[in-house]
Coordinates of N, CA and C in Angstrom, one line a residue:
M6 N -33.9 -12.5 15.2 CA -33.5 -11.4 16.3 C -32.2 -11.1 16.8
P7 N -32.6 -10.2 16.5 CA -31.3 -8.9 17.0 C -31.4 -8.9 19.0
T8 N -32.1 -9.1 19.3 CA -32.5 -9.1 21.0 C -32.0 -10.1 21.8
F9 N -32.0 -11.0 20.8 CA -32.3 -12.4 21.2 C -31.0 -13.7 21.1
T10 N -30.8 -13.2 22.4 CA -29.7 -13.8 22.7 C -29.8 -15.2 23.7
I11 N -29.3 -16.6 22.9 CA -29.3 -17.7 24.1 C -28.1 -18.1 24.6
S12 N -28.0 -17.9 26.4 CA -26.7 -18.2 27.2 C -26.6 -19.2 28.2
S13 N -26.8 -20.0 28.9 CA -26.9 -21.0 29.7 C -27.2 -20.3 30.8
L14 N -28.2 -18.8 31.4 CA -29.3 -18.6 31.7 C -30.1 -18.8 30.9
T15 N -30.3 -18.5 29.8 CA -31.3 -18.5 28.8 C -32.3 -19.5 28.8
V16 N -30.9 -20.9 28.1 CA -31.9 -22.1 26.9 C -32.5 -23.1 27.0
H17 N -32.7 -23.2 28.9 CA -34.0 -23.1 29.2 C -34.8 -22.7 29.4
R18 N -35.5 -21.1 28.5 CA -36.3 -20.8 28.7 C -36.5 -21.4 28.0
F19 N -35.6 -21.3 26.6 CA -36.1 -21.8 24.8 C -36.4 -22.8 24.7
I20 N -36.0 -23.6 25.7 CA -36.3 -25.0 25.5 C -38.3 -25.2 25.2
I21 N -37.8 -24.7 27.3 CA -39.6 -25.2 27.5 C -40.5 -24.8 26.8
A22 N -40.0 -23.0 26.1 CA -41.2 -22.7 24.9 C -41.6 -23.4 24.4
A23 N -40.3 -24.5 23.8 CA -40.4 -24.6 21.9 C -40.8 -25.8 22.4
V24 N -40.9 -26.8 23.6 CA -41.1 -27.8 23.6 C -42.8 -27.6 24.5
S25 N -43.0 -26.7 24.6 CA -45.2 -26.4 25.1 C -45.5 -26.3 23.7
V26 N -44.6 -25.0 23.3 CA -45.4 -24.7 21.4 C -45.5 -25.8 20.7
G27 N -44.5 -26.6 20.9 CA -44.8 -28.5 19.5 C -45.8 -29.1 20.7
S28 N -45.2 -29.5 21.6 CA -46.6 -30.4 21.9 C -48.1 -30.0 21.7
K29 N -48.1 -28.1 21.7 CA -49.6 -28.4 21.7 C -49.7 -27.8 20.3
A30 N -49.8 -28.0 19.5 CA -48.9 -27.7 17.9 C -49.6 -29.5 17.8
L31 N -49.0 -30.0 17.8 CA -48.5 -32.0 17.1 C -49.4 -32.7 18.1
S32 N -50.4 -32.3 19.3 CA -51.4 -33.5 19.6 C -52.4 -32.6 20.5
D33 N -53.4 -33.7 20.9 CA -54.5 -34.0 21.1 C -54.7 -33.0 22.8
S34 N -54.1 -34.1 23.7 CA -53.5 -34.3 24.7 C -51.7 -33.0 25.1
F35 N -52.1 -32.3 26.2 CA -50.8 -31.8 26.1 C -51.1 -31.3 27.7
C36 N -50.1 -30.5 28.3 CA -49.6 -30.0 30.1 C -50.1 -29.4 29.9
T37 N -50.8 -28.3 31.0 CA -50.9 -27.2 31.0 C -49.4 -25.6 31.4
N38 N -50.1 -24.9 30.9 CA -48.6 -23.4 31.2 C -48.5 -24.1 32.8
G39 N -49.1 -24.1 33.2 CA -48.8 -24.5 34.7 C -48.1 -25.7 35.5
R40 N -47.8 -26.7 34.7 CA -46.9 -27.6 34.4 C -46.1 -27.9 34.0
Y41 N -45.3 -27.0 32.5 CA -44.6 -26.6 32.6 C -43.8 -26.0 33.2
A42 N -44.5 -24.8 33.6 CA -44.4 -23.7 34.2 C -43.2 -24.6 35.7
R43 N -43.8 -25.1 36.1 CA -43.2 -26.0 37.4 C -41.5 -26.7 36.4
V44 N -42.1 -27.5 36.2 CA -41.0 -28.6 35.3 C -39.6 -27.5 34.8
G45 N -40.5 -26.0 33.8 CA -38.7 -25.4 33.8 C -38.5 -24.6 34.6
G46 N -39.0 -24.5 35.8 CA -38.8 -23.2 37.2 C -39.5 -21.8 37.2
V47 N -40.3 -21.9 35.9 CA -40.2 -20.2 36.0 C -42.0 -19.9 36.4
S48 N -42.5 -18.8 36.4 CA -43.7 -18.8 37.2 C -44.7 -19.1 35.8
I49 N -46.1 -19.2 35.7 CA -47.5 -19.6 34.9 C -46.8 -17.8 33.9
A50 N -46.9 -16.6 35.0 CA -47.0 -15.6 34.3 C -45.8 -15.6 32.7
E51 N -44.0 -16.0 33.5 CA -43.4 -16.0 32.8 C -43.6 -17.1 31.1
M52 N -44.0 -18.1 31.9 CA -44.8 -19.4 31.3 C -44.9 -19.1 29.5
N53 N -46.0 -18.0 30.3 CA -47.4 -17.5 29.3 C -46.2 -16.6 28.5
L54 N -46.2 -15.3 28.9 CA -45.3 -14.0 27.7 C -44.3 -15.3 27.3
L55 N -43.6 -16.4 27.6 CA -42.3 -17.4 26.9 C -42.5 -18.1 25.8
E56 N -44.5 -18.7 25.9 CA -45.3 -19.3 24.6 C -45.8 -17.8 23.7
K57 N -46.0 -17.5 24.5 CA -46.1 -16.4 23.4 C -45.2 -15.9 21.9
E58 N -43.7 -14.9 22.6 CA -43.1 -14.7 22.5 C -42.3 -15.8 21.6
F59 N -42.0 -16.4 21.6 CA -41.8 -17.7 21.0 C -42.4 -17.7 19.2
C60 N -44.4 -18.3 20.1 CA -44.6 -18.4 19.0 C -45.1 -16.9 17.8
E61 N -44.4 -16.2 18.3 CA -44.2 -14.5 17.3 C -43.4 -14.7 16.6
A62 N -41.6 -15.4 17.5 CA -41.1 -15.1 16.6 C -40.9 -16.2 15.5
I63 N -41.1 -16.8 15.7 CA -41.5 -17.8 14.7 C -43.2 -17.8 13.6
D64 N -43.4 -16.4 14.1 CA -44.2 -15.8 13.0 C -45.6 -16.9 12.8
W65 N -45.9 -18.1 13.9 CA -47.2 -18.2 14.1 C -47.0 -19.2 13.0
R66 N -46.1 -19.9 13.1 CA -45.8 -20.6 11.9 C -45.7 -22.0 12.6
L67 N -46.7 -22.9 13.0 CA -47.0 -23.8 14.1 C -47.0 -25.5 13.5
T68 N -46.8 -25.4 11.7 CA -46.6 -27.4 11.3 C -46.2 -27.0 10.5
V69 N -45.1 -28.7 10.1 CA -44.9 -28.0 8.6 C -45.6 -28.6 7.1
S70 N -45.6 -28.4 6.2 CA -46.0 -28.5 5.2 C -45.7 -30.2 4.5
P71 N -46.2 -30.5 4.0 CA -46.3 -31.8 3.0 C -44.7 -31.5 2.7
P72 N -44.7 -30.4 1.8 CA -43.3 -30.6 0.8 C -42.1 -31.0 1.7
S73 N -42.6 -29.5 2.7 CA -40.9 -30.0 3.3 C -40.7 -31.1 4.7
F74 N -41.3 -32.6 4.3 CA -41.4 -33.7 4.6 C -40.5 -34.5 4.0
L75 N -40.9 -34.2 2.5 CA -40.4 -34.7 1.9 C -39.3 -34.8 0.7
S76 N -38.7 -33.4 1.0 CA -37.4 -33.1 1.0 C -36.2 -33.3 2.2
V77 N -36.6 -34.0 3.3 CA -35.7 -34.8 4.0 C -35.2 -35.4 4.0

């Protein structure tokens, strides 16, 4: 992603987006975006946008195929 840069000012946004998406993909019980936004220090609107952009960046591939587990 040429327009994406991780810096000391953006790393927490990347991490909170990754944690929220991962939690929702792997668990039936997860926190709301409001909770993630408060923990991450961002607005709910920004949290929603971060989550959407993160999913688009990983091409909506939220699970790992069984062969990927075996190659580790």
